[in-house]
CSV table of C-alpha atoms and ligand atoms in Angstrom, one decimal:
chain,number,residue,atom,x,y,z
S,1,MET,CA,-51.0,-120.4,119.4
S,2,LYS,CA,-49.5,-119.2,122.5
S,3,LYS,CA,-46.3,-117.3,121.8
S,4,LYS,CA,-43.1,-118.9,123.0
S,5,LEU,CA,-41.3,-117.3,125.9
S,6,ALA,CA,-37.6,-116.4,125.7
S,7,PHE,CA,-36.0,-115.6,129.1
S,8,VAL,CA,-32.8,-113.5,129.0
S,9,PRO,CA,-31.1,-113.0,132.3
S,10,MET,CA,-29.0,-109.8,132.4
S,11,ALA,CA,-27.3,-107.3,134.6
S,12,CYS,CA,-27.5,-104.7,131.8
S,13,ASP,CA,-25.0,-102.2,133.2
S,14,LEU,CA,-23.8,-99.9,130.5
S,15,ILE,CA,-25.6,-101.4,127.5
S,16,HIS,CA,-23.6,-102.1,124.5
S,17,GLU,CA,-24.0,-103.9,121.1
S,18,GLY,CA,-23.2,-107.3,122.8
S,19,HIS,CA,-26.4,-107.0,124.9
S,20,ILE,CA,-28.4,-105.8,121.9
S,21,ASN,CA,-27.3,-108.8,119.9
S,22,ILE,CA,-28.4,-111.3,122.5
S,23,LEU,CA,-31.8,-109.6,122.8
S,24,LYS,CA,-32.3,-109.5,119.0
S,25,GLU,CA,-31.5,-113.2,118.7
S,26,ALA,CA,-33.8,-114.0,121.7
S,27,SER,CA,-36.7,-112.0,120.0
S,28,LYS,CA,-36.4,-114.3,117.0
S,29,LEU,CA,-37.3,-117.3,119.3
S,30,GLY,CA,-40.2,-115.7,121.2
S,31,GLU,CA,-41.5,-113.0,123.4
S,32,VAL,CA,-38.6,-111.7,125.4
S,33,THR,CA,-38.6,-111.4,129.2
S,34,VAL,CA,-35.4,-109.9,130.6
S,35,GLY,CA,-34.6,-111.2,134.1
S,36,LEU,CA,-33.0,-108.0,135.3
S,37,LEU,CA,-30.8,-108.6,138.2
S,38,THR,CA,-31.1,-106.3,141.2
S,39,ASP,CA,-28.0,-104.5,142.6
S,40,GLU,CA,-28.0,-107.0,145.5
S,41,ALA,CA,-28.0,-110.0,143.2
S,42,ILE,CA,-25.2,-108.6,141.1
S,43,THR,CA,-22.9,-108.0,144.0
S,44,LYS,CA,-22.9,-111.7,144.7
S,45,TYR,CA,-20.8,-112.4,141.6
S,46,LYS,CA,-19.3,-109.2,140.3
S,47,PRO,CA,-18.7,-105.5,141.2
S,48,ILE,CA,-21.8,-103.3,141.9
S,49,PRO,CA,-23.2,-101.9,138.6
S,50,THR,CA,-22.6,-98.3,137.7
S,51,PHE,CA,-26.4,-97.7,137.3
S,52,ASP,CA,-28.8,-98.7,139.9
S,53,PHE,CA,-31.8,-101.0,139.3
S,54,LYS,CA,-34.3,-98.2,138.6
S,55,ARG,CA,-32.1,-96.6,135.9
S,56,ARG,CA,-31.2,-100.0,134.3
S,57,THR,CA,-35.0,-100.9,134.2
S,58,LYS,CA,-35.7,-97.6,132.4
S,59,ILE,CA,-33.1,-98.3,129.8
S,60,VAL,CA,-33.9,-102.0,129.2
S,61,GLU,CA,-37.7,-101.5,128.9
S,62,SER,CA,-37.2,-99.1,126.0
S,63,ILE,CA,-35.3,-101.6,123.9
S,64,LYS,CA,-37.6,-102.8,121.0
S,65,TYR,CA,-36.8,-106.5,121.4
S,66,VAL,CA,-37.9,-106.5,125.1
S,67,SER,CA,-41.5,-107.3,126.0
S,68,LYS,CA,-41.3,-107.6,129.8
S,69,ILE,CA,-38.9,-107.1,132.6
S,70,LEU,CA,-38.8,-109.4,135.6
S,71,LYS,CA,-37.1,-108.2,138.7
S,72,THR,CA,-34.7,-111.0,139.5
S,73,THR,CA,-33.2,-111.2,143.0
S,74,ASP,CA,-31.3,-114.5,142.8
S,75,TRP,CA,-28.0,-114.4,141.0
S,76,ASP,CA,-28.7,-117.9,139.7
S,77,TYR,CA,-32.3,-117.0,138.4
S,78,ALA,CA,-33.8,-120.1,140.0
S,79,THR,CA,-36.9,-118.4,141.3
S,80,ALA,CA,-37.5,-116.5,138.1
S,81,LEU,CA,-37.1,-119.7,136.0
S,82,GLU,CA,-39.5,-121.6,138.2
S,83,LYS,CA,-42.1,-118.9,137.9
S,84,LEU,CA,-41.9,-118.4,134.2
S,85,LYS,CA,-41.0,-121.9,132.9
S,86,PRO,CA,-39.7,-120.3,129.7
S,87,ASP,CA,-39.3,-122.2,126.4
S,88,PHE,CA,-35.9,-120.7,125.9
S,89,VAL,CA,-33.2,-119.3,128.1
S,90,VAL,CA,-30.9,-117.1,126.1
S,91,HIS,CA,-27.4,-116.2,127.3
S,92,GLY,CA,-24.0,-115.1,126.0
S,93,ASP,CA,-21.7,-118.1,125.6
S,94,ASP,CA,-19.0,-116.5,127.7
S,95,TRP,CA,-20.6,-118.1,130.8
S,96,LYS,CA,-19.2,-121.4,129.7
S,97,SER,CA,-15.8,-120.4,130.9
S,98,ASN,CA,-16.3,-117.6,133.5
S,99,ASN,CA,-17.4,-117.8,137.2
S,100,GLN,CA,-21.0,-118.4,136.1
S,101,LYS,CA,-20.1,-121.9,135.0
S,102,ILE,CA,-22.1,-123.4,137.9
S,103,VAL,CA,-25.1,-121.2,137.3
S,104,ARG,CA,-25.1,-122.4,133.7
S,105,SER,CA,-25.2,-126.0,134.7
S,106,ASN,CA,-27.9,-125.4,137.3
S,107,VAL,CA,-30.0,-123.5,134.7
S,108,LYS,CA,-29.6,-126.4,132.2
S,109,ASN,CA,-30.8,-128.9,134.8
S,110,GLN,CA,-33.7,-126.7,136.0
S,111,ILE,CA,-35.2,-126.1,132.5
S,112,LYS,CA,-35.0,-129.7,131.5
S,113,LYS,CA,-38.0,-130.3,133.8
S,114,TRP,CA,-40.3,-128.5,131.3
S,115,ASN,CA,-38.2,-129.2,128.2
S,116,GLY,CA,-36.8,-125.7,128.1
S,117,VAL,CA,-33.9,-125.1,125.7
S,118,LEU,CA,-30.7,-123.2,126.5
S,119,VAL,CA,-29.6,-121.0,123.5
S,120,GLU,CA,-26.1,-119.6,123.8
S,121,ILE,CA,-25.2,-116.6,121.6
S,122,PRO,CA,-21.5,-116.2,120.6
S,123,TYR,CA,-19.9,-113.5,122.7
S,124,THR,CA,-19.4,-110.2,120.8
S,125,GLN,CA,-15.7,-109.8,120.6
S,126,GLY,CA,-14.0,-106.5,121.6
S,127,ILE,CA,-16.7,-105.1,123.8
S,128,SER,CA,-17.7,-105.6,127.4
S,129,SER,CA,-19.1,-103.6,130.2
S,130,THR,CA,-15.7,-103.9,131.8
S,131,SER,CA,-13.9,-102.3,128.9
S,132,VAL,CA,-16.5,-99.5,128.7
S,133,LYS,CA,-16.0,-98.9,132.4
S,134,GLU,CA,-12.3,-98.7,131.9
S,135,THR,CA,-12.7,-96.1,129.2
S,136,LEU,CA,-15.0,-94.0,131.5
S,137,ARG,CA,-12.4,-94.4,134.3
S,138,GLN,CA,-9.8,-92.8,132.2
S,139,ASN,CA,-11.9,-89.8,131.3
S,140,PHE,CA,-13.7,-88.9,134.5
S,141,ASN,CA,-13.4,-87.2,137.8
S,142,GLY,CA,-15.4,-89.3,140.1
S,143,SER,CA,-16.4,-87.7,143.4
S,144,ASP,CA,-20.1,-88.2,142.9
S,145,LEU,CA,-19.6,-91.6,141.5
S,146,ARG,CA,-17.5,-92.7,144.6
S,147,ASN,CA,-20.1,-91.6,147.1
S,148,ASN,CA,-23.0,-93.0,145.0
S,149,VAL,CA,-21.2,-96.4,144.8
S,150,PHE,CA,-20.3,-96.4,148.5
S,151,ASN,CA,-23.9,-95.7,149.5
S,152,ARG,CA,-25.2,-98.5,147.2
S,153,LEU,CA,-22.5,-100.9,148.4
S,154,ILE,CA,-23.6,-100.3,152.0
S,155,LYS,CA,-27.3,-100.9,151.0
S,156,ASN,CA,-26.8,-104.0,148.8
S,157,LYS,CA,-23.6,-105.8,149.4
S,158,LYS,CA,-23.4,-108.5,152.0
S,159,LEU,CA,-19.7,-108.1,152.8
S,160,ILE,CA,-17.8,-105.0,151.5
S,161,ARG,CA,-14.2,-105.8,150.9
S,162,VAL,CA,-11.7,-102.9,151.6
S,163,ILE,CA,-8.0,-102.8,150.9
S,164,GLU,CA,-5.3,-100.6,152.4
S,165,VAL,CA,-3.6,-97.9,150.3
S,166,HIS,CA,-1.0,-95.4,151.2
S,167,ASN,CA,0.0,-93.5,148.0
S,168,GLY,CA,-0.7,-93.4,144.3
S,169,LEU,CA,1.1,-96.6,143.4
S,170,SER,CA,-0.6,-98.7,146.1
S,171,ALA,CA,-4.0,-97.3,145.0
S,172,LEU,CA,-3.2,-98.1,141.4
S,173,ILE,CA,-2.2,-101.7,142.2
S,174,SER,CA,-5.1,-102.3,144.6
S,175,SER,CA,-7.6,-100.9,142.2
S,176,GLN,CA,-6.3,-102.9,139.2
S,177,ALA,CA,-6.2,-106.1,141.2
S,178,LYS,CA,-8.9,-108.6,139.9
S,179,TYR,CA,-9.4,-112.3,140.5
S,180,LYS,CA,-12.0,-113.9,138.3
S,181,ASN,CA,-14.9,-111.4,138.9
S,182,SER,CA,-13.9,-110.2,142.3
S,183,GLU,CA,-12.1,-107.0,143.1
S,184,PHE,CA,-11.8,-104.7,146.0
S,185,ASP,CA,-14.8,-102.5,146.6
S,186,CYS,CA,-13.2,-99.7,148.6
S,187,LEU,CA,-9.9,-98.3,149.7
S,188,TRP,CA,-8.7,-97.6,153.2
S,189,LEU,CA,-6.1,-94.9,153.8
S,190,SER,CA,-4.4,-96.4,156.8
S,191,SER,CA,-2.7,-94.2,159.3
S,192,LEU,CA,-0.3,-97.0,160.0
S,193,THR,CA,0.8,-97.6,156.4
S,194,HIS,CA,0.5,-94.0,155.3
S,195,SER,CA,2.8,-93.0,158.2
S,196,ALA,CA,5.1,-95.9,157.4
S,197,SER,CA,5.3,-94.9,153.7
S,198,LYS,CA,6.7,-91.5,154.9
S,199,GLY,CA,9.2,-93.4,157.1
S,200,LYS,CA,7.3,-92.4,160.3
S,201,PRO,CA,5.7,-94.3,163.2
S,202,ASP,CA,1.9,-94.4,163.6
S,203,ILE,CA,1.6,-91.6,166.1
S,204,GLU,CA,-0.7,-89.1,164.5
S,205,TYR,CA,2.2,-87.2,163.1
S,206,ILE,CA,1.1,-86.8,159.4
S,207,ASP,CA,-0.5,-83.4,158.9
S,208,ASP,CA,-3.7,-82.5,156.9
S,209,THR,CA,-1.7,-81.0,154.0
S,210,THR,CA,0.2,-84.2,153.5
S,211,VAL,CA,-3.1,-86.2,153.7
S,212,THR,CA,-4.7,-84.0,151.1
S,213,GLN,CA,-1.7,-84.6,148.8
S,214,THR,CA,-1.9,-88.3,149.3
S,215,ILE,CA,-5.7,-88.4,148.7
S,216,ASN,CA,-5.2,-86.4,145.4
S,217,ASP,CA,-2.7,-89.0,144.3
S,218,ILE,CA,-5.0,-91.8,145.2
S,219,PHE,CA,-8.0,-90.3,143.4
S,220,ASP,CA,-5.9,-89.5,140.3
S,221,VAL,CA,-5.5,-93.3,139.7
S,222,SER,CA,-8.7,-94.9,141.2
S,223,LEU,CA,-12.4,-94.3,141.1
S,224,LYS,CA,-13.0,-96.5,144.2
S,225,PRO,CA,-14.6,-95.0,147.3
S,226,LEU,CA,-12.1,-94.2,150.1
S,227,ILE,CA,-12.5,-94.5,153.8
S,228,PHE,CA,-10.1,-92.2,155.7
S,229,ASP,CA,-8.5,-93.4,158.9
S,230,ALA,CA,-8.6,-90.2,161.0
S,231,ASP,CA,-7.1,-91.8,164.2
S,232,SER,CA,-8.7,-89.9,167.2
S,233,GLY,CA,-9.7,-87.1,164.9
S,234,GLY,CA,-7.7,-84.7,167.1
S,235,ARG,CA,-9.4,-81.7,168.6
S,236,ILE,CA,-13.1,-81.2,167.9
S,237,GLU,CA,-12.5,-77.5,166.8
S,238,HIS,CA,-10.0,-78.7,164.1
S,239,LEU,CA,-12.0,-81.8,163.2
S,240,LYS,CA,-14.8,-79.8,161.6
S,241,PHE,CA,-12.4,-78.4,159.1
S,242,THR,CA,-10.8,-81.7,158.4
S,243,ILE,CA,-14.2,-83.2,157.6
S,244,LYS,CA,-15.0,-80.3,155.2
S,245,ASN,CA,-11.7,-80.7,153.5
S,246,LEU,CA,-12.1,-84.5,153.2
S,247,SER,CA,-15.6,-84.2,151.9
S,248,ARG,CA,-14.5,-81.7,149.2
S,249,LEU,CA,-11.8,-84.1,148.1
S,250,GLY,CA,-14.4,-86.9,147.7
S,251,VAL,CA,-13.7,-89.1,150.7
S,252,SER,CA,-16.8,-91.3,151.4
S,253,ALA,CA,-16.3,-92.0,155.2
S,254,ILE,CA,-14.1,-91.1,158.1
S,255,MET,CA,-13.2,-93.5,160.8
S,256,LEU,CA,-12.8,-92.0,164.3
S,257,GLU,CA,-11.3,-94.2,167.1
S,258,ASP,CA,-12.0,-93.8,170.8
S,259,LYS,CA,-8.4,-93.3,171.8
S,260,ILE,CA,-7.1,-90.2,173.7
S,261,GLY,CA,-3.7,-88.9,174.5
S,262,ASN,CA,-0.5,-90.1,172.9
S,263,LYS,CA,-1.5,-92.6,170.3
S,264,VAL,CA,-0.2,-96.1,170.2
S,265,ASN,CA,-1.0,-98.5,167.3
S,266,SER,CA,-3.9,-100.9,168.4
S,267,LEU,CA,-1.8,-104.0,167.6
S,268,GLU,CA,1.1,-103.2,169.9
S,269,LYS,CA,1.3,-106.2,172.3
S,270,THR,CA,1.4,-104.1,175.5
S,271,ASN,CA,0.5,-100.4,175.5
S,272,ASN,CA,-0.7,-97.8,177.9
S,273,GLN,CA,-3.1,-96.2,175.4
S,274,LYS,CA,-5.9,-94.3,177.1
S,275,GLN,CA,-9.4,-94.8,175.9
S,276,ASP,CA,-11.7,-91.8,175.5
S,277,SER,CA,-14.7,-91.4,177.8
S,278,ILE,CA,-18.1,-92.3,176.3
S,279,VAL,CA,-19.3,-88.7,176.8
S,280,ASN,CA,-16.4,-87.1,175.2
S,281,PHE,CA,-16.3,-89.4,172.2
S,282,CYS,CA,-20.0,-89.1,171.7
S,283,SER,CA,-19.7,-85.3,171.6
S,284,LYS,CA,-16.9,-85.8,169.0
S,285,ILE,CA,-19.4,-88.0,166.9
S,286,ILE,CA,-22.2,-85.4,167.3
S,287,GLU,CA,-20.1,-82.4,166.3
S,288,SER,CA,-18.6,-84.4,163.3
S,289,LYS,CA,-22.1,-85.4,162.2
S,290,LYS,CA,-23.3,-81.9,162.1
S,291,ILE,CA,-20.8,-81.1,159.3
S,292,ALA,CA,-20.8,-84.6,157.8
S,293,LYS,CA,-24.6,-84.6,157.2
S,294,LEU,CA,-24.4,-81.4,155.1
S,295,LYS,CA,-21.4,-82.9,153.2
S,296,GLU,CA,-22.8,-86.3,152.7
S,297,ILE,CA,-19.8,-88.0,154.2
S,298,LYS,CA,-20.1,-90.9,156.7
S,299,ILE,CA,-18.7,-91.0,160.2
S,300,PHE,CA,-17.7,-94.4,161.4
S,301,ALA,CA,-16.9,-95.0,165.1
S,302,ARG,CA,-14.2,-97.4,166.1
S,303,ILE,CA,-14.2,-99.2,169.5
S,304,GLU,CA,-10.8,-100.0,171.1
S,305,SER,CA,-12.2,-101.8,174.3
S,306,LEU,CA,-11.1,-105.2,173.2
S,307,THR,CA,-7.6,-104.2,172.2
S,308,LEU,CA,-7.3,-102.6,175.6
S,309,ASN,CA,-8.3,-105.8,177.3
S,310,LYS,CA,-11.7,-104.5,178.5
S,311,PRO,CA,-14.8,-106.8,178.5
S,312,ILE,CA,-17.1,-107.3,175.6
S,313,SER,CA,-19.8,-105.6,177.6
S,314,ASP,CA,-17.8,-102.4,177.6
S,315,ALA,CA,-17.5,-102.6,173.8
S,316,ILE,CA,-21.3,-103.2,173.4
S,317,ASN,CA,-22.2,-100.4,175.7
S,318,ARG,CA,-20.0,-98.1,173.7
S,319,ALA,CA,-21.5,-99.3,170.4
S,320,LYS,CA,-25.0,-98.4,171.7
S,321,HIS,CA,-23.9,-94.9,172.8
S,322,TYR,CA,-22.0,-94.3,169.6
S,323,LEU,CA,-24.9,-95.4,167.5
S,324,ASN,CA,-27.2,-93.1,169.4
S,325,ALA,CA,-24.8,-90.2,168.9
S,326,GLY,CA,-25.3,-90.8,165.2
S,327,ALA,CA,-22.3,-93.0,164.0
S,328,ASP,CA,-23.0,-94.4,160.5
S,329,GLY,CA,-21.1,-97.6,161.2
S,330,ILE,CA,-19.2,-99.3,164.1
S,331,MET,CA,-15.8,-100.8,163.8
S,332,ILE,CA,-14.8,-103.3,166.5
S,333,HIS,CA,-11.0,-103.9,166.7
S,334,SER,CA,-9.2,-106.9,168.2
S,335,LYS,CA,-5.7,-108.1,168.4
S,336,LYS,CA,-6.4,-111.7,169.2
S,337,ILE,CA,-5.3,-114.4,166.9
S,338,ASN,CA,-8.7,-116.0,166.7
S,339,PRO,CA,-12.1,-114.3,166.1
S,340,LYS,CA,-13.9,-115.6,169.3
S,341,GLU,CA,-14.2,-112.2,171.0
S,342,VAL,CA,-15.2,-110.4,167.8
S,343,PHE,CA,-17.9,-113.0,167.0
S,344,GLU,CA,-19.2,-112.7,170.5
S,345,PHE,CA,-19.4,-109.0,170.1
S,346,CYS,CA,-21.1,-109.6,166.6
S,347,LYS,CA,-23.8,-111.7,168.3
S,348,ARG,CA,-24.7,-109.1,170.8
S,349,TYR,CA,-24.3,-106.2,168.3
S,350,ASN,CA,-26.8,-107.9,165.9
S,351,ALA,CA,-29.4,-107.6,168.5
S,352,ILE,CA,-29.2,-103.8,168.7
S,353,ILE,CA,-32.3,-102.3,167.0
S,354,ASN,CA,-30.6,-99.2,165.5
S,355,LYS,CA,-27.4,-100.9,164.4
S,356,LYS,CA,-25.5,-99.7,161.4
S,357,PRO,CA,-22.9,-101.5,159.3
S,358,LEU,CA,-20.4,-103.5,161.4
S,359,ILE,CA,-16.7,-103.3,160.3
S,360,VAL,CA,-13.8,-105.5,161.3
S,361,VAL,CA,-10.0,-105.5,160.7
S,362,PRO,CA,-8.9,-109.2,160.7
S,363,SER,CA,-5.1,-108.4,160.8
S,364,THR,CA,-4.2,-110.9,163.6
S,365,TYR,CA,-7.1,-113.3,163.3
S,366,ASN,CA,-6.3,-113.6,159.6
S,367,LYS,CA,-7.2,-117.3,159.2
S,368,THR,CA,-10.8,-116.3,159.5
S,369,HIS,CA,-12.4,-116.5,156.0
S,370,GLU,CA,-14.7,-113.8,154.6
S,371,THR,CA,-17.6,-116.2,154.4
S,372,GLU,CA,-17.3,-116.7,158.2
S,373,LEU,CA,-17.2,-113.0,158.9
S,374,ALA,CA,-20.4,-112.5,156.7
S,375,LYS,CA,-22.1,-115.4,158.5
S,376,ASN,CA,-21.5,-113.6,161.8
S,377,GLY,CA,-23.1,-110.4,160.6
S,378,VAL,CA,-20.0,-108.5,159.6
S,379,ASN,CA,-20.7,-106.0,156.8
S,380,MET,CA,-17.3,-104.7,156.0
S,381,VAL,CA,-13.8,-106.2,156.1
S,382,ILE,CA,-10.8,-104.0,155.9
S,383,TYR,CA,-7.4,-105.5,154.9
S,384,ALA,CA,-5.6,-102.7,156.7
S,385,ASN,CA,-1.9,-103.1,156.0
S,386,GLN,CA,-1.1,-106.0,153.8
S,387,ILE,CA,-0.1,-104.2,150.6
S,388,LEU,CA,2.6,-102.3,152.4
S,389,ARG,CA,3.7,-105.2,154.5
S,390,SER,CA,4.2,-107.3,151.5
S,391,ALA,CA,6.4,-104.7,149.9
S,392,ILE,CA,8.7,-104.2,152.9
S,393,PRO,CA,10.4,-107.7,152.9
S,394,ALA,CA,10.8,-107.5,149.1
S,395,MET,CA,12.6,-104.2,149.3
S,396,GLN,CA,14.8,-105.4,152.2
S,397,LYS,CA,15.8,-108.5,150.4
S,398,THR,CA,16.8,-106.6,147.2
S,399,ALA,CA,18.7,-104.0,149.1
S,400,ILE,CA,20.7,-106.7,150.9
S,401,GLN,CA,21.2,-108.8,147.8
S,402,ILE,CA,22.8,-105.8,145.9
S,403,LEU,CA,25.1,-105.2,148.8
S,404,LYS,CA,26.1,-108.9,148.9
S,405,ASN,CA,26.6,-109.3,145.2
S,406,GLY,CA,28.1,-106.0,144.2
S,407,ARG,CA,25.6,-105.8,141.4
S,408,SER,CA,21.8,-106.1,140.8
S,409,TYR,CA,21.8,-109.1,138.4
S,410,GLU,CA,20.9,-111.7,141.1
S,411,SER,CA,18.0,-109.6,142.2
S,412,ASP,CA,16.4,-109.3,138.8
S,413,LYS,CA,14.3,-112.5,139.2
S,414,ASP,CA,12.6,-111.0,142.2
S,415,MET,CA,11.6,-107.8,140.5
S,416,ILE,CA,9.1,-106.7,137.9
S,417,SER,CA,10.9,-106.0,134.6
S,418,ILE,CA,11.5,-102.4,133.6
S,419,GLN,CA,9.2,-102.8,130.6
S,420,ASN,CA,6.3,-104.1,132.8
S,421,THR,CA,7.0,-101.3,135.3
S,422,LEU,CA,6.4,-98.7,132.5
S,423,LYS,CA,3.2,-100.5,131.6
S,424,ILE,CA,1.6,-100.2,134.9
S,425,PHE,CA,0.8,-96.5,134.1
S,426,ASP,CA,-0.6,-97.1,130.6
T,501,SPV,C1,-4.5,-98.6,160.4
T,501,SPV,O1,-4.5,-99.4,159.4
T,501,SPV,O2,-3.9,-97.6,160.5
T,501,SPV,C2,-5.4,-99.0,161.5
T,501,SPV,C3,-5.7,-100.4,161.8
T,501,SPV,O3,-5.8,-98.1,162.2
T,501,SPV,S1,-4.6,-100.9,163.0
T,501,SPV,O4,-3.2,-100.7,162.5
T,501,SPV,O5,-4.8,-102.3,163.3
T,501,SPV,O6,-4.8,-100.1,164.2
T,502,MG,MG1,-4.8,-96.4,162.1
């Protein structure tokens, strides 16, 4: 008689006894095919796995309960199920309550067509890939990991989500933030908020030594990849040394903007910021890339044409030149409250043959949802200042309340408790 087929869909990152238990139970039902999700499929519902698909395949194929592996590119396994028509689908029962609920009900409906049976294995308490990752995080210096994750995010994730940080505390808070299975993929060391956290305006005043110290503080508490906002990058002769230093620290990418002369923040309503010439900025990219290539750090080029009220054609022309000079990604900035000009840019950018990841910073057009950005071909969204901006009014309010009340009792309700403050660093 033909052996029954048990299909086990899995991500299989950091294998633990919970996975083994599911595979063992599945092998009692029939021949086990693991539907191993690709990196790209995983990024659709949770963070990118620590190990890439090839490495996960090697590990899973050597487990004695597994007969076959099927590369699974849909995160809801629909194609794999249609192809195999398995007698059983075996899954941990945790998906009844997590963000895979919908997938569960789709799977149930799909396998009904050939009388397939869903078998749910009770979740193994006390162990999960997330808890294993947390243990690793605590014991690990992650420069290689950060760059590895960054490169794979660029390759596999449709829209990379980046959050602003400006010191150790903001990096800790931003890295710990989780909602269901989503979290921020990367960090952005913003020149605006880094300067502000030092009580300074955003005018390229913060020196390299201070930047180094801040990056060390950030990496001490977070394993997430970091993109460094290098403003104009300063003088080409100095920039080479800056890139070397940033690479040694473990920074994954540097953002250079095409401003020149006294720096004004791009979101200032009116400003007389000068934009660099295409020739000069391209030579900055070329020189930076010579060092960056050796050091495996990416150079992103940021276009200010739209914030300086120049036409989209100027921005597109610059994008082409910057890509030809070797930029690893393009950021288009805008200070409009709707995304029209950015989306028009996207449309024309998408037609460029040698295009690289497209990055946006929707600080002013903040009603625009991530799904809309992705639909328009954006690859990376940077939330460039929100963590610091949310802290400022809270601090202002408390300072004034203490003055008003002559004590801090009334402000207590607005604050984290001392006990919980102490716990942040556990
Ligand atoms: C930053 O966060 O420092 C940026 C983005 O460069 S913006 O402030 O919008 O220029
Ligand atoms: Mg900046």
